[in-house]
Structure formats: C-alpha cells, structure tokens
Amino acid sequence: MGTFDAPWCARHGLEMDDAFYEDVEGWSGPGRLLRVRGSVEAGVPVLITHGTFSDASTCVPIAHFFGQLRPTYVIEWRARDIGWGHVQRFDYTDLAMDELCTAFAHVQALHGGSVHFVAHSGGGLAVLLALALKPDVAQMLRSMTIIAAQATWRNPDWRSRVSVAGMERLGRRIGYWPKRFLPIGPCSEAGTLKSNWVSWTKAGCIFDRDRRDVLAMVRGQKVPSLVLAGAADHDIAPPHACQPIAAALGAQFEVCGTATGHGEDFTHPRIFKSRAAAQTVFPMIADWIAAQ
C-alpha cells in the first residue's frame, strides 16, 4: 500500500477520507466506521480510534502502518463537526455502547472472529466503559492497546485548573469546547463528554452513570492488554496517571521514551501521530498484537 500523500490529495481536490478511507457497507452509525483503502485482506482485523478533539485524520499514520499488516478499520466518533448551531450531547457511556460496541460486533461479523483494538486517549477510556457495562465485549476482543489514557489524575498546575474550569463553564453554556481555545486537535468537542472527564479527574475515579467504580468493574477481565504512556506527556496523561488503568487490566505497561529505546520522549499527541512513533511505537504494538 502506498504512502498517504496529503499534498497530492489537495492538488486533486480530494478530502483525506476520499483518498485514504472508505465507509464500511452496512454501518448506520452513530459516527463513522471506516476501512483503510487497500489494507491487507487476511488476518485478524484491527480497529483503531482517536481521542477527544480528534477525528479519523488523526489516525492516518497508525492506520497506514497497520493497513500493510492486517485488515484495518477506524472508528470515528459522532459530532466531529460540532459547533455553533449543531451541538450534540453525549458522554463516554454513549461512545462505549454505540460507537465501540456496535463497531466491534459489525467487524466481528464481517471477519468471523474477534478483533484487535487500539485506542488513543479518550478512546481508551471509552473501551473501559464498554468492558465494564457489557461483559460480553471481552469475547469480541483478541487484544486491546490503550495509548496515553487517564482520568484519575488532575493536573495540579493552577493555570491548567483555571483553564479547564473556564472551558467547562463555557461548554455547559454553549454545548461544546471550542477548538480555537484548546488547539489540541482538529475538532471542537462535546461539552457533556468533557464534563464526564472533568468529574472523573476531580473525584480521582472513573465511574459510570450509577457512580460505580469502572476500574474495579474491569479488574480481572481476560482481554490481553497493552498500556502505553509518553515519557514527556506531562500535562494530559503522565505515566504515573496511566498506571491505574494498566493495573486494573493486568496489562503490560511501558513508558515510551529514550530510556526504553525510543527515539524521543513522546508527548501526548506524538505517541500516536508522528514519524518517530511510526519508527518504534507502532512496530512495538504490531509485534505485541501478533503474539496474542
């Protein structure tokens, strides 16, 4: 499969999705279920999803890598065009039950077996809810890899706390967190979803709508799990904050940085979307998946 060429797409008037992804037949949403065009037909499929403020374009580097190895799909959440006049209200439980569980079942039916799952940031939190609330999800997953996800640590820096508090108030009023104030990714994000995360970090606990401890609910599940953290991810998902998820899942845990053989100490975005990640992080995940 050829390298994704963004300038070529622009010259020919194509959107990224037109050139790189195709919509999966029979999928009715919410969100989008996409397949990497030209990805390998044989093997156990891998489903990839992004985090908050992101969309399918964020997944292009890792999806391109895996598309050369196995059937590769991307789950793009609903409301990637959220903004003034078109607000959608949903939370992590909605993502877990609708986007994730439905996509797992759909791809499982297409390929006749369980699937591998790879998620960055908020996508990793959603799969925890899926496992906690729908135990048979574990039978759909051959493995799962969670990259740079946490919701039990609250950044102690006062500037961060003031910024988050201000954004949450704005999000409650207008229904979303505008991307122009938080240049984390290409999309604005649903205020209800971000309020979910803020409430967890304040409580130091990921809880469901009935306030049950999600990490306690998934403890002892049998899905082989890999949890990765970026050595230079200081503000969003620092390594120590990712460890509770790894411990609850009984996962293999690795901090990705120069001390562990990587080319750089990865930040929150670069562990999922960078040339350096394609050199060491993606191959490490692929090798681990192949062993499951």
PDB file of N, CA and C in Angstrom, residues 188-262:
ATOM      1  N   SER A 188     -13.652  20.673  17.579  1.00  0.00           N
ATOM      2  CA  SER A 188     -14.203  21.044  18.874  1.00  0.00           C
ATOM      3  C   SER A 188     -14.782  19.779  19.505  1.00  0.00           C
ATOM      4  N   GLU A 189     -15.104  19.844  20.798  1.00  0.00           N
ATOM      5  CA  GLU A 189     -15.570  18.627  21.462  1.00  0.00           C
ATOM      6  C   GLU A 189     -16.819  18.892  22.294  1.00  0.00           C
ATOM      7  N   ALA A 190     -17.651  17.864  22.417  1.00  0.00           N
ATOM      8  CA  ALA A 190     -18.913  17.966  23.149  1.00  0.00           C
ATOM      9  C   ALA A 190     -18.673  18.314  24.611  1.00  0.00           C
ATOM     10  N   GLY A 191     -19.400  19.315  25.100  1.00  0.00           N
ATOM     11  CA  GLY A 191     -19.253  19.714  26.489  1.00  0.00           C
ATOM     12  C   GLY A 191     -19.639  18.615  27.456  1.00  0.00           C
ATOM     13  N   THR A 192     -20.671  17.838  27.125  1.00  0.00           N
ATOM     14  CA  THR A 192     -21.092  16.746  28.003  1.00  0.00           C
ATOM     15  C   THR A 192     -20.012  15.678  28.130  1.00  0.00           C
ATOM     16  N   LEU A 193     -19.300  15.416  27.046  1.00  0.00           N
ATOM     17  CA  LEU A 193     -18.225  14.427  27.081  1.00  0.00           C
ATOM     18  C   LEU A 193     -17.076  14.925  27.945  1.00  0.00           C
ATOM     19  N   LYS A 194     -16.681  16.176  27.761  1.00  0.00           N
ATOM     20  CA  LYS A 194     -15.581  16.721  28.544  1.00  0.00           C
ATOM     21  C   LYS A 194     -15.963  16.875  30.014  1.00  0.00           C
ATOM     22  N   SER A 195     -17.223  17.183  30.303  1.00  0.00           N
ATOM     23  CA  SER A 195     -17.652  17.266  31.701  1.00  0.00           C
ATOM     24  C   SER A 195     -17.530  15.916  32.388  1.00  0.00           C
ATOM     25  N   ASN A 196     -17.799  14.847  31.647  1.00  0.00           N
ATOM     26  CA  ASN A 196     -17.582  13.489  32.130  1.00  0.00           C
ATOM     27  C   ASN A 196     -16.156  13.331  32.643  1.00  0.00           C
ATOM     28  N   TRP A 197     -15.197  13.692  31.794  1.00  0.00           N
ATOM     29  CA  TRP A 197     -13.781  13.545  32.126  1.00  0.00           C
ATOM     30  C   TRP A 197     -13.390  14.441  33.304  1.00  0.00           C
ATOM     31  N   VAL A 198     -13.867  15.673  33.313  1.00  0.00           N
ATOM     32  CA  VAL A 198     -13.537  16.593  34.405  1.00  0.00           C
ATOM     33  C   VAL A 198     -14.037  16.041  35.734  1.00  0.00           C
ATOM     34  N   SER A 199     -15.241  15.506  35.752  1.00  0.00           N
ATOM     35  CA  SER A 199     -15.791  14.968  37.001  1.00  0.00           C
ATOM     36  C   SER A 199     -14.982  13.779  37.490  1.00  0.00           C
ATOM     37  N   TRP A 200     -14.485  12.959  36.575  1.00  0.00           N
ATOM     38  CA  TRP A 200     -13.649  11.826  36.972  1.00  0.00           C
ATOM     39  C   TRP A 200     -12.334  12.293  37.582  1.00  0.00           C
ATOM     40  N   THR A 201     -11.681  13.242  36.933  1.00  0.00           N
ATOM     41  CA  THR A 201     -10.382  13.697  37.448  1.00  0.00           C
ATOM     42  C   THR A 201     -10.536  14.376  38.801  1.00  0.00           C
ATOM     43  N   LYS A 202     -11.630  15.088  39.012  1.00  0.00           N
ATOM     44  CA  LYS A 202     -11.860  15.715  40.316  1.00  0.00           C
ATOM     45  C   LYS A 202     -12.071  14.666  41.399  1.00  0.00           C
ATOM     46  N   ALA A 203     -12.779  13.592  41.048  1.00  0.00           N
ATOM     47  CA  ALA A 203     -13.064  12.532  42.015  1.00  0.00           C
ATOM     48  C   ALA A 203     -11.902  11.561  42.176  1.00  0.00           C
ATOM     49  N   GLY A 204     -10.973  11.564  41.210  1.00  0.00           N
ATOM     50  CA  GLY A 204      -9.892  10.584  41.231  1.00  0.00           C
ATOM     51  C   GLY A 204     -10.387   9.187  40.942  1.00  0.00           C
ATOM     52  N   CYS A 205     -11.506   9.090  40.220  1.00  0.00           N
ATOM     53  CA  CYS A 205     -12.134   7.792  39.971  1.00  0.00           C
ATOM     54  C   CYS A 205     -12.942   7.855  38.683  1.00  0.00           C
ATOM     55  N   ILE A 206     -12.800   6.847  37.833  1.00  0.00           N
ATOM     56  CA  ILE A 206     -13.643   6.716  36.649  1.00  0.00           C
ATOM     57  C   ILE A 206     -14.905   5.971  37.074  1.00  0.00           C
ATOM     58  N   PHE A 207     -16.045   6.629  37.010  1.00  0.00           N
ATOM     59  CA  PHE A 207     -17.284   5.991  37.451  1.00  0.00           C
ATOM     60  C   PHE A 207     -18.332   6.047  36.345  1.00  0.00           C
ATOM     61  N   ASP A 208     -19.276   5.095  36.394  1.00  0.00           N
ATOM     62  CA  ASP A 208     -20.331   5.059  35.384  1.00  0.00           C
ATOM     63  C   ASP A 208     -21.499   5.942  35.822  1.00  0.00           C
ATOM     64  N   ARG A 209     -22.595   5.896  35.091  1.00  0.00           N
ATOM     65  CA  ARG A 209     -23.735   6.766  35.407  1.00  0.00           C
ATOM     66  C   ARG A 209     -24.355   6.454  36.761  1.00  0.00           C
ATOM     67  N   ASP A 210     -24.117   5.235  37.268  1.00  0.00           N
ATOM     68  CA  ASP A 210     -24.603   4.863  38.598  1.00  0.00           C
ATOM     69  C   ASP A 210     -23.537   5.056  39.663  1.00  0.00           C
ATOM     70  N   ARG A 211     -22.451   5.743  39.278  1.00  0.00           N
ATOM     71  CA  ARG A 211     -21.325   6.062  40.164  1.00  0.00           C
ATOM     72  C   ARG A 211     -20.599   4.818  40.672  1.00  0.00           C
ATOM     73  N   ARG A 212     -20.609   3.765  39.878  1.00  0.00           N
ATOM     74  CA  ARG A 212     -19.822   2.574  40.187  1.00  0.00           C
ATOM     75  C   ARG A 212     -18.413   2.747  39.635  1.00  0.00           C
ATOM     76  N   ASP A 213     -17.438   2.245  40.363  1.00  0.00           N
ATOM     77  CA  ASP A 213     -16.023   2.369  40.007  1.00  0.00           C
ATOM     78  C   ASP A 213     -15.721   1.473  38.804  1.00  0.00           C
ATOM     79  N   VAL A 214     -15.423   2.086  37.668  1.00  0.00           N
ATOM     80  CA  VAL A 214     -15.212   1.336  36.428  1.00  0.00           C
ATOM     81  C   VAL A 214     -13.953   0.476  36.495  1.00  0.00           C
ATOM     82  N   LEU A 215     -12.870   1.009  37.056  1.00  0.00           N
ATOM     83  CA  LEU A 215     -11.643   0.210  37.127  1.00  0.00           C
ATOM     84  C   LEU A 215     -11.837  -1.013  38.017  1.00  0.00           C
ATOM     85  N   ALA A 216     -12.622  -0.886  39.069  1.00  0.00           N
ATOM     86  CA  ALA A 216     -12.926  -2.057  39.894  1.00  0.00           C
ATOM     87  C   ALA A 216     -13.759  -3.064  39.113  1.00  0.00           C
ATOM     88  N   MET A 217     -14.640  -2.573  38.247  1.00  0.00           N
ATOM     89  CA  MET A 217     -15.505  -3.456  37.467  1.00  0.00           C
ATOM     90  C   MET A 217     -14.735  -4.234  36.403  1.00  0.00           C
ATOM     91  N   VAL A 218     -13.659  -3.649  35.855  1.00  0.00           N
ATOM     92  CA  VAL A 218     -12.916  -4.353  34.800  1.00  0.00           C
ATOM     93  C   VAL A 218     -11.761  -5.176  35.356  1.00  0.00           C
ATOM     94  N   ARG A 219     -11.487  -5.025  36.632  1.00  0.00           N
ATOM     95  CA  ARG A 219     -10.381  -5.770  37.228  1.00  0.00           C
ATOM     96  C   ARG A 219     -10.634  -7.271  37.095  1.00  0.00           C
ATOM     97  N   GLY A 220      -9.638  -7.979  36.580  1.00  0.00           N
ATOM     98  CA  GLY A 220      -9.763  -9.415  36.419  1.00  0.00           C
ATOM     99  C   GLY A 220     -10.278  -9.857  35.069  1.00  0.00           C
ATOM    100  N   GLN A 221     -10.644  -8.910  34.190  1.00  0.00           N
ATOM    101  CA  GLN A 221     -11.073  -9.311  32.841  1.00  0.00           C
ATOM    102  C   GLN A 221      -9.902  -9.966  32.102  1.00  0.00           C
ATOM    103  N   LYS A 222     -10.199 -10.732  31.085  1.00  0.00           N
ATOM    104  CA  LYS A 222      -9.193 -11.612  30.484  1.00  0.00           C
ATOM    105  C   LYS A 222      -8.675 -11.151  29.128  1.00  0.00           C
ATOM    106  N   VAL A 223      -8.999  -9.958  28.687  1.00  0.00           N
ATOM    107  CA  VAL A 223      -8.506  -9.494  27.389  1.00  0.00           C
ATOM    108  C   VAL A 223      -7.031  -9.115  27.518  1.00  0.00           C
ATOM    109  N   PRO A 224      -6.140  -9.717  26.719  1.00  0.00           N
ATOM    110  CA  PRO A 224      -4.735  -9.306  26.759  1.00  0.00           C
ATOM    111  C   PRO A 224      -4.627  -7.810  26.472  1.00  0.00           C
ATOM    112  N   SER A 225      -3.899  -7.097  27.317  1.00  0.00           N
ATOM    113  CA  SER A 225      -3.896  -5.639  27.230  1.00  0.00           C
ATOM    114  C   SER A 225      -2.486  -5.074  27.299  1.00  0.00           C
ATOM    115  N   LEU A 226      -2.277  -4.037  26.496  1.00  0.00           N
ATOM    116  CA  LEU A 226      -1.029  -3.277  26.487  1.00  0.00           C
ATOM    117  C   LEU A 226      -1.390  -1.825  26.752  1.00  0.00           C
ATOM    118  N   VAL A 227      -0.743  -1.211  27.731  1.00  0.00           N
ATOM    119  CA  VAL A 227      -0.978   0.194  28.059  1.00  0.00           C
ATOM    120  C   VAL A 227       0.329   0.951  27.891  1.00  0.00           C
ATOM    121  N   LEU A 228       0.286   2.017  27.092  1.00  0.00           N
ATOM    122  CA  LEU A 228       1.473   2.818  26.807  1.00  0.00           C
ATOM    123  C   LEU A 228       1.278   4.240  27.316  1.00  0.00           C
ATOM    124  N   ALA A 229       2.376   4.839  27.758  1.00  0.00           N
ATOM    125  CA  ALA A 229       2.371   6.236  28.180  1.00  0.00           C
ATOM    126  C   ALA A 229       3.565   6.933  27.564  1.00  0.00           C
ATOM    127  N   GLY A 230       3.435   8.225  27.323  1.00  0.00           N
ATOM    128  CA  GLY A 230       4.530   9.007  26.770  1.00  0.00           C
ATOM    129  C   GLY A 230       5.405   9.571  27.868  1.00  0.00           C
ATOM    130  N   ALA A 231       6.708   9.396  27.737  1.00  0.00           N
ATOM    131  CA  ALA A 231       7.626   9.863  28.775  1.00  0.00           C
ATOM    132  C   ALA A 231       7.557  11.371  28.972  1.00  0.00           C
ATOM    133  N   ALA A 232       7.212  12.114  27.927  1.00  0.00           N
ATOM    134  CA  ALA A 232       7.128  13.579  28.017  1.00  0.00           C
ATOM    135  C   ALA A 232       5.685  14.077  28.023  1.00  0.00           C
ATOM    136  N   ASP A 233       4.753  13.193  28.317  1.00  0.00           N
ATOM    137  CA  ASP A 233       3.345  13.586  28.439  1.00  0.00           C
ATOM    138  C   ASP A 233       3.139  14.054  29.878  1.00  0.00           C
ATOM    139  N   HIS A 234       3.377  15.318  30.126  1.00  0.00           N
ATOM    140  CA  HIS A 234       3.372  15.828  31.494  1.00  0.00           C
ATOM    141  C   HIS A 234       2.025  16.397  31.928  1.00  0.00           C
ATOM    142  N   ASP A 235       1.199  16.835  30.974  1.00  0.00           N
ATOM    143  CA  ASP A 235       0.016  17.612  31.321  1.00  0.00           C
ATOM    144  C   ASP A 235      -1.314  16.891  31.149  1.00  0.00           C
ATOM    145  N   ILE A 236      -1.367  15.877  30.271  1.00  0.00           N
ATOM    146  CA  ILE A 236      -2.654  15.236  29.967  1.00  0.00           C
ATOM    147  C   ILE A 236      -2.726  13.819  30.526  1.00  0.00           C
ATOM    148  N   ALA A 237      -1.747  12.982  30.199  1.00  0.00           N
ATOM    149  CA  ALA A 237      -1.751  11.592  30.669  1.00  0.00           C
ATOM    150  C   ALA A 237      -0.333  11.174  31.046  1.00  0.00           C
ATOM    151  N   PRO A 238       0.225  11.759  32.109  1.00  0.00           N
ATOM    152  CA  PRO A 238       1.585  11.387  32.512  1.00  0.00           C
ATOM    153  C   PRO A 238       1.658   9.910  32.889  1.00  0.00           C
ATOM    154  N   PRO A 239       2.837   9.321  32.775  1.00  0.00           N
ATOM    155  CA  PRO A 239       2.955   7.877  33.005  1.00  0.00           C
ATOM    156  C   PRO A 239       2.349   7.393  34.316  1.00  0.00           C
ATOM    157  N   HIS A 240       2.609   8.098  35.409  1.00  0.00           N
ATOM    158  CA  HIS A 240       2.086   7.626  36.695  1.00  0.00           C
ATOM    159  C   HIS A 240       0.561   7.620  36.714  1.00  0.00           C
ATOM    160  N   ALA A 241      -0.059   8.499  35.927  1.00  0.00           N
ATOM    161  CA  ALA A 241      -1.521   8.550  35.883  1.00  0.00           C
ATOM    162  C   ALA A 241      -2.115   7.456  35.006  1.00  0.00           C
ATOM    163  N   CYS A 242      -1.316   6.904  34.104  1.00  0.00           N
ATOM    164  CA  CYS A 242      -1.779   5.797  33.251  1.00  0.00           C
ATOM    165  C   CYS A 242      -1.681   4.452  33.957  1.00  0.00           C
ATOM    166  N   GLN A 243      -0.902   4.391  35.022  1.00  0.00           N
ATOM    167  CA  GLN A 243      -0.666   3.110  35.689  1.00  0.00           C
ATOM    168  C   GLN A 243      -1.915   2.487  36.313  1.00  0.00           C
ATOM    169  N   PRO A 244      -2.843   3.269  36.893  1.00  0.00           N
ATOM    170  CA  PRO A 244      -4.040   2.616  37.445  1.00  0.00           C
ATOM    171  C   PRO A 244      -4.834   1.813  36.423  1.00  0.00           C
ATOM    172  N   ILE A 245      -4.915   2.299  35.195  1.00  0.00           N
ATOM    173  CA  ILE A 245      -5.612   1.543  34.150  1.00  0.00           C
ATOM    174  C   ILE A 245      -4.863   0.253  33.854  1.00  0.00           C
ATOM    175  N   ALA A 246      -3.538   0.351  33.729  1.00  0.00           N
ATOM    176  CA  ALA A 246      -2.735  -0.848  33.471  1.00  0.00           C
ATOM    177  C   ALA A 246      -2.900  -1.868  34.588  1.00  0.00           C
ATOM    178  N   ALA A 247      -2.891  -1.396  35.826  1.00  0.00           N
ATOM    179  CA  ALA A 247      -3.024  -2.308  36.964  1.00  0.00           C
ATOM    180  C   ALA A 247      -4.390  -2.984  36.975  1.00  0.00           C
ATOM    181  N   ALA A 248      -5.439  -2.223  36.689  1.00  0.00           N
ATOM    182  CA  ALA A 248      -6.787  -2.798  36.692  1.00  0.00           C
ATOM    183  C   ALA A 248      -6.947  -3.864  35.622  1.00  0.00           C
ATOM    184  N   LEU A 249      -6.310  -3.658  34.478  1.00  0.00           N
ATOM    185  CA  LEU A 249      -6.430  -4.603  33.363  1.00  0.00           C
ATOM    186  C   LEU A 249      -5.428  -5.749  33.454  1.00  0.00           C
ATOM    187  N   GLY A 250      -4.481  -5.663  34.376  1.00  0.00           N
ATOM    188  CA  GLY A 250      -3.391  -6.641  34.395  1.00  0.00           C
ATOM    189  C   GLY A 250      -2.558  -6.550  33.142  1.00  0.00           C
ATOM    190  N   ALA A 251      -2.379  -5.320  32.657  1.00  0.00           N
ATOM    191  CA  ALA A 251      -1.765  -5.086  31.348  1.00  0.00           C
ATOM    192  C   ALA A 251      -0.253  -5.005  31.418  1.00  0.00           C
ATOM    193  N   GLN A 252       0.371  -5.273  30.288  1.00  0.00           N
ATOM    194  CA  GLN A 252       1.772  -4.914  30.104  1.00  0.00           C
ATOM    195  C   GLN A 252       1.823  -3.395  29.994  1.00  0.00           C
ATOM    196  N   PHE A 253       2.742  -2.765  30.712  1.00  0.00           N
ATOM    197  CA  PHE A 253       2.814  -1.305  30.753  1.00  0.00           C
ATOM    198  C   PHE A 253       4.199  -0.852  30.328  1.00  0.00           C
ATOM    199  N   GLU A 254       4.237   0.151  29.447  1.00  0.00           N
ATOM    200  CA  GLU A 254       5.526   0.689  29.019  1.00  0.00           C
ATOM    201  C   GLU A 254       5.440   2.197  28.871  1.00  0.00           C
ATOM    202  N   VAL A 255       6.486   2.856  29.363  1.00  0.00           N
ATOM    203  CA  VAL A 255       6.657   4.287  29.154  1.00  0.00           C
ATOM    204  C   VAL A 255       7.525   4.459  27.917  1.00  0.00           C
ATOM    205  N   CYS A 256       7.029   5.173  26.935  1.00  0.00           N
ATOM    206  CA  CYS A 256       7.721   5.304  25.656  1.00  0.00           C
ATOM    207  C   CYS A 256       8.607   6.543  25.655  1.00  0.00           C
ATOM    208  N   GLY A 257       9.909   6.294  25.714  1.00  0.00           N
ATOM    209  CA  GLY A 257      10.878   7.378  25.737  1.00  0.00           C
ATOM    210  C   GLY A 257      12.265   6.857  25.444  1.00  0.00           C
ATOM    211  N   THR A 258      13.233   7.737  25.490  1.00  0.00           N
ATOM    212  CA  THR A 258      14.608   7.336  25.165  1.00  0.00           C
ATOM    213  C   THR A 258      15.135   6.288  26.136  1.00  0.00           C
ATOM    214  N   ALA A 259      14.678   6.324  27.378  1.00  0.00           N
ATOM    215  CA  ALA A 259      15.151   5.360  28.373  1.00  0.00           C
ATOM    216  C   ALA A 259      14.696   3.945  28.067  1.00  0.00           C
ATOM    217  N   THR A 260      13.659   3.799  27.252  1.00  0.00           N
ATOM    218  CA  THR A 260      13.155   2.468  26.897  1.00  0.00           C
ATOM    219  C   THR A 260      13.381   2.150  25.422  1.00  0.00           C
ATOM    220  N   GLY A 261      14.338   2.847  24.805  1.00  0.00           N
ATOM    221  CA  GLY A 261      14.758   2.501  23.452  1.00  0.00           C
ATOM    222  C   GLY A 261      14.065   3.228  22.326  1.00  0.00           C
ATOM    223  N   HIS A 262      13.280   4.231  22.632  1.00  0.00           N
ATOM    224  CA  HIS A 262      12.604   5.002  21.594  1.00  0.00           C
ATOM    225  C   HIS A 262      13.452   6.204  21.193  1.00  0.00           C
TER     226      HIS A 262
END
